[in-house]
Coordinates of C-alpha atoms in Angstrom, one line a residue:
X13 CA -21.8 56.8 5.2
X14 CA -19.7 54.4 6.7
X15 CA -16.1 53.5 5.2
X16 CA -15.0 50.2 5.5
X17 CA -11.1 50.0 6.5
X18 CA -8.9 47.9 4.1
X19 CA -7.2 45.1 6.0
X20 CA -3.4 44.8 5.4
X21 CA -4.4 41.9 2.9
X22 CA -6.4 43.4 0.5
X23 CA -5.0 44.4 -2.7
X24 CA -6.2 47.7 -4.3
X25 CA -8.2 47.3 -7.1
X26 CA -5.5 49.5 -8.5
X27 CA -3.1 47.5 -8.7
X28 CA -4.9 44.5 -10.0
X29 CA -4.8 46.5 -13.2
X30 CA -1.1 46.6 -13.4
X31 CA -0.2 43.2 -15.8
X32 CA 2.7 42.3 -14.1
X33 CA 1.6 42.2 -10.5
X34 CA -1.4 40.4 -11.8
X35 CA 0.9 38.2 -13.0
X36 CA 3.0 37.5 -9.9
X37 CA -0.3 37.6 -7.8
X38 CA -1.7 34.6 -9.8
X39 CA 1.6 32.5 -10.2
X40 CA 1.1 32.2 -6.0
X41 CA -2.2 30.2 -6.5
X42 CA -2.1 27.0 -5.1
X43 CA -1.6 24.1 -7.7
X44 CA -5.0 22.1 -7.0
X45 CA -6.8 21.3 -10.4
X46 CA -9.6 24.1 -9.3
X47 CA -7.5 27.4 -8.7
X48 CA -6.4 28.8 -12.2
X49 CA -10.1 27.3 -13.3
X50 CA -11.4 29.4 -10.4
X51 CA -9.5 32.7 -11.6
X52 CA -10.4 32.3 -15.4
X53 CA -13.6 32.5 -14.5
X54 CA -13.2 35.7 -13.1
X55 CA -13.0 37.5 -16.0
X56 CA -12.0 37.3 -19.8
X57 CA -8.4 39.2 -18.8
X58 CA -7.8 36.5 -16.2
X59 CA -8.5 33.4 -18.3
X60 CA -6.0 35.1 -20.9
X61 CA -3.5 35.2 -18.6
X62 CA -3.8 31.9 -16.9
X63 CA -4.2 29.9 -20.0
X64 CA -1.1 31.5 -21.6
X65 CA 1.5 28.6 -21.9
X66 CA 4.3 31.4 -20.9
X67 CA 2.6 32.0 -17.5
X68 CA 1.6 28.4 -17.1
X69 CA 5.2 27.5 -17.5
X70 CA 6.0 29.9 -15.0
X71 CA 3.4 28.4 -12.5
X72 CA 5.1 25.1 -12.9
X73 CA 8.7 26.2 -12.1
X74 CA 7.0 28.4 -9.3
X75 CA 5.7 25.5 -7.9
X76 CA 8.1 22.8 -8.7
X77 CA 6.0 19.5 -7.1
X78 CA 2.8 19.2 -9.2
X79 CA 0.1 18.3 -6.8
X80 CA -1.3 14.1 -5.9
X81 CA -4.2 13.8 -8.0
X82 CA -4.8 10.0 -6.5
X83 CA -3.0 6.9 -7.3
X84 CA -3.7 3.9 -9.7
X85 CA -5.1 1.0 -7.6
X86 CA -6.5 -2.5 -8.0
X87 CA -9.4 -3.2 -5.1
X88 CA -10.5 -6.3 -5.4
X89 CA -8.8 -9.6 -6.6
X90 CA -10.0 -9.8 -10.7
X91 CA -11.2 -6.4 -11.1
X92 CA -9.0 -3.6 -13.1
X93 CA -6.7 -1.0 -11.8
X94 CA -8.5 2.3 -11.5
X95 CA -7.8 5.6 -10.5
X96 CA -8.9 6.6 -7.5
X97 CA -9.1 10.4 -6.9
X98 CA -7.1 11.7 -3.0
X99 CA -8.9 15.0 -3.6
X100 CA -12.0 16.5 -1.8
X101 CA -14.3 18.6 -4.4
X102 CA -13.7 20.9 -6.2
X103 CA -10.2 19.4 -7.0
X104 CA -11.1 15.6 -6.9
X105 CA -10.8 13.8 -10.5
X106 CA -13.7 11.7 -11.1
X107 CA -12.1 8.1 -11.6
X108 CA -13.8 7.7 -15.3
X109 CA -11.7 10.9 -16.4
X110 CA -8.3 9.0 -16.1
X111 CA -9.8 5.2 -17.4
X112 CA -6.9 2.6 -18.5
X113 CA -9.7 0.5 -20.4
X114 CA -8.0 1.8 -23.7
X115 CA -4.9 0.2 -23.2
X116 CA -6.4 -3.3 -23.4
X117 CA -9.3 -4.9 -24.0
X118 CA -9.9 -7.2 -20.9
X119 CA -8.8 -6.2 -17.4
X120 CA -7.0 -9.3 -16.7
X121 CA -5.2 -8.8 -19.5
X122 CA -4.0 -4.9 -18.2
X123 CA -1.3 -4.6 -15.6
X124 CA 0.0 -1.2 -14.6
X125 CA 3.8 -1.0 -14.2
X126 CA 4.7 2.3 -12.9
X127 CA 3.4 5.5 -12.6
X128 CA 5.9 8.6 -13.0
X129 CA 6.3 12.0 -14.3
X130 CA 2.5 12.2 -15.4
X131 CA 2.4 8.9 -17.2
X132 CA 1.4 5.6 -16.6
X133 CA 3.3 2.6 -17.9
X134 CA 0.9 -0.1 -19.1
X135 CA 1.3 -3.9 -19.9
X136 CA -1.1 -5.4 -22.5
X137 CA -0.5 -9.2 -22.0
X138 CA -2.8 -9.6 -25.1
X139 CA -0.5 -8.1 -27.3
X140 CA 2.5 -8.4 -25.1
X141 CA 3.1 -4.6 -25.3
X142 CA 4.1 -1.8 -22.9
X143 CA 1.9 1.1 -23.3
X144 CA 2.5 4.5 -22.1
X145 CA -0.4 6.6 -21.6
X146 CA -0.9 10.2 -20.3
X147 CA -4.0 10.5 -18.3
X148 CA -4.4 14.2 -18.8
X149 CA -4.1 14.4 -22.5
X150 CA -5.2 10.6 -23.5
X151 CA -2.2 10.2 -25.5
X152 CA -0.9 6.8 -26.0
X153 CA 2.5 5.2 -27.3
X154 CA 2.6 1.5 -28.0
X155 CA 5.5 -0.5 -27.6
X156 CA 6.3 -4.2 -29.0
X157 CA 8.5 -6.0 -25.6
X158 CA 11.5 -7.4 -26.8
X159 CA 11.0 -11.2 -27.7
X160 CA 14.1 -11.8 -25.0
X161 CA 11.2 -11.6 -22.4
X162 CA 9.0 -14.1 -23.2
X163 CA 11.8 -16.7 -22.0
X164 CA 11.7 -15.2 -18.6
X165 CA 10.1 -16.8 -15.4
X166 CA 8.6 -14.4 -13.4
X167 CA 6.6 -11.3 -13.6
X168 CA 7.7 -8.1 -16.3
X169 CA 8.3 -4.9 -14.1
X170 CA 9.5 -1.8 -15.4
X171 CA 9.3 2.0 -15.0
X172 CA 8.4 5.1 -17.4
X173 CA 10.7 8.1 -16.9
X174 CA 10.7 11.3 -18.3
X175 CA 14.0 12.0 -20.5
X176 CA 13.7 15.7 -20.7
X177 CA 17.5 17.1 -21.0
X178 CA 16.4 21.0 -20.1
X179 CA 17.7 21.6 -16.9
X180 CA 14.5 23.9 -15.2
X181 CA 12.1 21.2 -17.1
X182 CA 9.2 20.8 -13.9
X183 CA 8.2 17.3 -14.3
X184 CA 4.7 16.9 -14.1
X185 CA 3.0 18.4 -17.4
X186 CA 5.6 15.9 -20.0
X187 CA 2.7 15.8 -21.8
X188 CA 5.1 16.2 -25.2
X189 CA 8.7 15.1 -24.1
X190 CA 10.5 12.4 -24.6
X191 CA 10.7 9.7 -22.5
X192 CA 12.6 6.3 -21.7
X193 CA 10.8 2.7 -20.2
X194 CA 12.9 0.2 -18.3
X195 CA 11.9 -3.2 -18.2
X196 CA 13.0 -5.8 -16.1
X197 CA 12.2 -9.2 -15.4
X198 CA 14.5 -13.1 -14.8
X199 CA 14.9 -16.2 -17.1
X200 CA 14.0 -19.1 -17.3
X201 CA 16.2 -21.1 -16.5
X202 CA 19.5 -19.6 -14.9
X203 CA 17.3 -17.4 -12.9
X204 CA 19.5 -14.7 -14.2
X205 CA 18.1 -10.8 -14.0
X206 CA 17.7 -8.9 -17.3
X207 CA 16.7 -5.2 -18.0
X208 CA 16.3 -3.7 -21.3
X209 CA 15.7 0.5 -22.0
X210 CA 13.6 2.0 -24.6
X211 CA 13.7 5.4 -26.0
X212 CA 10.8 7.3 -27.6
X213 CA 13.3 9.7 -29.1
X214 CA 15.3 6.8 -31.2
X215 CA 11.6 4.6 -30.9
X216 CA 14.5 1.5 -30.6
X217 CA 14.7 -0.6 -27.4
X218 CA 19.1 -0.7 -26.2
X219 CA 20.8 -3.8 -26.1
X220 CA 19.7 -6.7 -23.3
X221 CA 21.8 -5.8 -19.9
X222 CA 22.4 -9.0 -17.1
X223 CA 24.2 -9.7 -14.1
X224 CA 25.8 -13.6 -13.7
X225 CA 24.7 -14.5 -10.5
X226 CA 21.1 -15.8 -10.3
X227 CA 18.6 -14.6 -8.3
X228 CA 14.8 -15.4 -6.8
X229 CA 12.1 -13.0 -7.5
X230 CA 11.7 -11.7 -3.8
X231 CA 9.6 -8.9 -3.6
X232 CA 9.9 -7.8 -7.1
X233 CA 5.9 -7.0 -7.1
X234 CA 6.6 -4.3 -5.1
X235 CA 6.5 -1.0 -7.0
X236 CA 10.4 0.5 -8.0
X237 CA 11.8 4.0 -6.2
X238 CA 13.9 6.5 -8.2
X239 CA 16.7 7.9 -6.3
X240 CA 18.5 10.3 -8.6
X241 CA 18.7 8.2 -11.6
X242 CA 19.0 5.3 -10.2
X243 CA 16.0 2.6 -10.2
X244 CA 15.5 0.0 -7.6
X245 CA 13.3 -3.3 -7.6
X246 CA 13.4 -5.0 -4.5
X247 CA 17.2 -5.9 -4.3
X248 CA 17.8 -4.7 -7.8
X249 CA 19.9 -1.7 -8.5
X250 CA 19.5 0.0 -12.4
X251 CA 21.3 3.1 -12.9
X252 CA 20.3 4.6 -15.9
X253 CA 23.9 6.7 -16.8
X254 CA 25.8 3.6 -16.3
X255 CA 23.4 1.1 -18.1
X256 CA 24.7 -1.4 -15.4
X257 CA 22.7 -3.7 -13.3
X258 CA 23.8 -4.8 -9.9
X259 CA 22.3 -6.9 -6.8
X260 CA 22.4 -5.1 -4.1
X261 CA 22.3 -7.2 0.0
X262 CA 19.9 -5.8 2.5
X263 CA 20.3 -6.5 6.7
X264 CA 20.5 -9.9 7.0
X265 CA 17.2 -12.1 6.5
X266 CA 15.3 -8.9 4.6
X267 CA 16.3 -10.1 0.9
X268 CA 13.6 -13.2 1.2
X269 CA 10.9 -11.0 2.5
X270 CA 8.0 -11.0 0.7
X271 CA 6.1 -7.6 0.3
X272 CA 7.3 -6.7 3.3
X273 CA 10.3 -4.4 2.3
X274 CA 11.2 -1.0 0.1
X275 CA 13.7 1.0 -0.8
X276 CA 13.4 4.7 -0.1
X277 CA 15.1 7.8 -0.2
X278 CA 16.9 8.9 3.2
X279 CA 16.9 12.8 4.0
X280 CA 20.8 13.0 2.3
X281 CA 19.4 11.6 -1.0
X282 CA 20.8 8.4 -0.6
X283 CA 19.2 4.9 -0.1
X284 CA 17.3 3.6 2.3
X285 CA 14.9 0.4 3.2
X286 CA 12.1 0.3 5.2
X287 CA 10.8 -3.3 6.8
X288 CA 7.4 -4.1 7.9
X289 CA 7.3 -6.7 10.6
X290 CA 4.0 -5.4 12.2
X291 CA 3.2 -3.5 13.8
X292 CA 6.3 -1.9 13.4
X293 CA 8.6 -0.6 10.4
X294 CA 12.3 -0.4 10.9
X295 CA 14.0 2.4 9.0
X296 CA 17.4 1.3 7.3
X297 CA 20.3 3.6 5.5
X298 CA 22.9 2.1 3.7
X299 CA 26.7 3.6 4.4
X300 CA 29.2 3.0 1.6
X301 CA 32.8 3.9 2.8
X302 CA 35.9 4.7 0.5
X303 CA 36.3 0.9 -0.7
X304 CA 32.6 0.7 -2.8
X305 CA 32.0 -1.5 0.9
X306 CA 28.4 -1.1 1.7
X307 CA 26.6 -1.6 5.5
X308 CA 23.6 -1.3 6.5
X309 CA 22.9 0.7 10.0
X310 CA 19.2 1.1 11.6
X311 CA 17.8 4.5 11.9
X312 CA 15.3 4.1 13.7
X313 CA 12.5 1.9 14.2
X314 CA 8.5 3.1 14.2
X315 CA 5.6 1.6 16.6
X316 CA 2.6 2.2 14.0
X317 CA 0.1 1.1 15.8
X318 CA 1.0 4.3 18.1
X319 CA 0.6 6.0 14.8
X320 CA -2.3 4.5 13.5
X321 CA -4.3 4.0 16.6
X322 CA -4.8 0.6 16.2
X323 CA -4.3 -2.6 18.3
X324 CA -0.6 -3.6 18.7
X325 CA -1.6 -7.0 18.3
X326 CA -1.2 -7.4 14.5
X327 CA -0.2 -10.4 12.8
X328 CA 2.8 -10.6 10.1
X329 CA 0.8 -11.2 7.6
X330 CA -1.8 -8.4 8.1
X331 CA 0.8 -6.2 6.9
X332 CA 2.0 -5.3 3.7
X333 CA 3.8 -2.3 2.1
X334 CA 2.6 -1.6 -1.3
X335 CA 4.1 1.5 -2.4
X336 CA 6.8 5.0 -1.7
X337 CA 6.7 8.5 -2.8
X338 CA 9.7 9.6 -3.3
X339 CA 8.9 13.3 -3.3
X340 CA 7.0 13.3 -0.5
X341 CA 8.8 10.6 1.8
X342 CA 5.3 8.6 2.1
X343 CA 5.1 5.1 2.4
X344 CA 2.2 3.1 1.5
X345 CA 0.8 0.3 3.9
X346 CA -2.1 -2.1 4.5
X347 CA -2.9 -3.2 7.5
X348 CA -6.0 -4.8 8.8
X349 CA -7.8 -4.2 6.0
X350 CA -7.3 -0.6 5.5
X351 CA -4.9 1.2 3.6
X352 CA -2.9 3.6 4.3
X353 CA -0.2 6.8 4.0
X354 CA 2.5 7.8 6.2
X355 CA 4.9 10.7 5.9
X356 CA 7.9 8.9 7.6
X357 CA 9.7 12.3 9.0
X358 CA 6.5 13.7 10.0
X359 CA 4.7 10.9 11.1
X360 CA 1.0 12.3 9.7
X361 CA -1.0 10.1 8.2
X362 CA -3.5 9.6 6.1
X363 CA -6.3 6.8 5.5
X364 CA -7.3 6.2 2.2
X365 CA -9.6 3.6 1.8
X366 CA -10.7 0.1 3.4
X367 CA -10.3 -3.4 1.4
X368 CA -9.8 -7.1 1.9
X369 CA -7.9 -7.0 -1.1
X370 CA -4.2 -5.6 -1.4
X371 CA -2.0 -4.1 -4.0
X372 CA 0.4 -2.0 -5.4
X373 CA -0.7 1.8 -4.6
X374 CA 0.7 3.8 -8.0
X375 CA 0.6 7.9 -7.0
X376 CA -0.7 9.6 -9.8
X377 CA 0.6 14.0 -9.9
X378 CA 0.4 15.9 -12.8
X379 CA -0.5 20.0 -12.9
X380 CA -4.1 19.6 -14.6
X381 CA -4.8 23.2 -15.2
X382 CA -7.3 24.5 -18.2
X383 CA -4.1 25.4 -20.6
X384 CA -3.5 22.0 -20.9
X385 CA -7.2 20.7 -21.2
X386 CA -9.9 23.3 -22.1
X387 CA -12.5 21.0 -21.5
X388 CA -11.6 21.0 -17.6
X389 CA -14.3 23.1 -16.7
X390 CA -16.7 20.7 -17.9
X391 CA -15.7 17.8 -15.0
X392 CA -14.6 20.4 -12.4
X393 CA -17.7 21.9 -10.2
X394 CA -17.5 25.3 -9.5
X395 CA -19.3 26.2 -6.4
X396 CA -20.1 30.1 -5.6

């Protein structure tokens, strides 16, 4: 008879029997929709253990960053935003699972806002609400806007934020926490900005906040960033603690830029901008010094059609930056008719999909494990 040798890898059957390094063993899955669905298959013990809200807790503070599902996108000029699924099988979503049809009736009518913390901020022009859904469960909260925004000229942005006060909440599973939705939009007639913050734990929108000096809606279709709790629409600046709203001056000549600039988040945490004058994207960090006196000083400056592999002969207007990360540090571009992600310290990229058509790129993450839908393993192949 021969023995086969146990590699250094294998775990003794042994000690798969002990709870607790069971445990520890299965908290080290990777977070992709397909493992912990994977391991309660295994055996009536396992799917015990892995659909115990203690351990999946656990698995989400292990983890920390729930895993990019897709993002919510809009392909072609008249048609709906839909979720398109980043994931190979057996992780990818099907794009029916996370529909936005309930939210309003008529796709013109629906216009995604934001997408953060594992919701989706939706506007219903019908009924001039703001809903916020949550993909994963289906919940929805409806939300009247506040008549002040009817008088305003351009477009309603806004944001969806989780408001969990627990310090080691993992965002990414809110599915029942509270949350807060920032608006934000100009009048009329002064061309002055206005934001205005709801809360789902007092269900009452705070009082109107504005800044006197006017403004022009300059890239303001761009999606906003979060940097600390801080949100930031084109030249806007909203911090949350403060309930204050400022305009902040890019480099000179970047303010009437029109979906060619974002703000993101430099390694030190602090802000950033990143311009697309293609084929290249210059890298921007703001410096305040001791006086609240803000600069602006180039980082660096990136050749993407070296990155890319594409012809260096690209015309402005080919080019368009339609979304950031923050977690990962990815920017989100279209170029000649592709679109397209690039980790900006790395430099790998990704390309997602091709279209004449371009919009605002939404990333969608949320830990979609069978604890918090059963019915997972219906919509998830298993292969042997």
């Amino acid at each position: 008879m021969v023995r086969r040798r146990r590699t250094s890898s294998e775990v003794p059957a042994s000690q798969l029997d002990n709870e607790d390094i069971l445990w520890e063993i299965l908290l080290r899955l990777p977070s992709q929709p397909s493992s912990l669905l994977r391991a309660s298959a295994v055996c009536k013990r396992w799917r015990r253990l892995v659909t115990d809200l203690q351990f999946l807790g656990h698995f989400r503070a292990h983890h920390r960053t729930p895993p990019l599902l897709g993002a919510f996108v809009c392909r072609r000029r008249g048609m709906a935003t839909e979720f398109a699924p980043i994931l190979g099988p057996p992780d990818r979503i099907p794009p029916e699972r996370f529909d936005l049809r309930s939210c309003s009736k008529w796709p013109a009518d629906r216009h995604v806002l934001d997408c953060r913390h594992g919701r989706v901020l939706v506007k219903d022009n019908l009924k001039h609400e703001v809903v916020v859904c949550d993909p994963v469960t289906g919940e929805q909260c409806r939300v009247s806007i506040p008549p002040e925004f009817k008088n305003t000229r351009a477009h309603i942005h806004g944001a969806v934020l989780c408001a969990a006060a627990d310090h080691d909440h993992v965002h990414g599973s809110c599915h029942s926490t509270s949350f807060k939705v920032a608006l934000l939009s100009i009048y009329r007639l002064d061309r002055r900005p206005v934001a205005c913050v709801y809360s789902s734990e007092t269900d009452t929108w705070g009082n109107l906040i504005t800044v006197v000096e006017p403004c022009e809606p300059h890239g303001f279709l761009i999606p906003v960033t979060l940097i600390g709790n801080v949100l930031y629409w084109s030249i806007l600046e909203f911090d949350f603690d403060r309930q204050s709203l400022a305009m902040i001056k890019g480099p000179s000549g970047i303010n009437k830029l029109h979906r060619s600039h974002i703000i993101i988040k430099t390694e030190d945490g602090g802000v950033g901008l990143a311009v697309l004058s293609a084929p290249r994207v210059h890298i921007w960090q703001r410096k305040v010094n001791c006086e609240g006196v803000s600069t602006w000083l180039l980082q660096k400056t990136i050749e993407m059609n070296k990155i890319l592999r594409i012809s260096p002969r690209i015309k402005r207007s080919m080019g368009r930056l339609l979304g950031y990360d923050e977690d990962t540090d990815e920017i989100c571009l279209y170029i000649y008719g592709s679109v397209y992600m690039v980790q900006l310290k790395s430099m790998q990229y990704r390309k997602l999909y091709k279209t004449n058509y371009y919009t605002n790129y939404y990333p969608f993450k949320s830990f979609y494990v069978p604890g918090d839908l059963s019915s997972l393993v219906l919509i998830v192949h298993i292969g042997v």
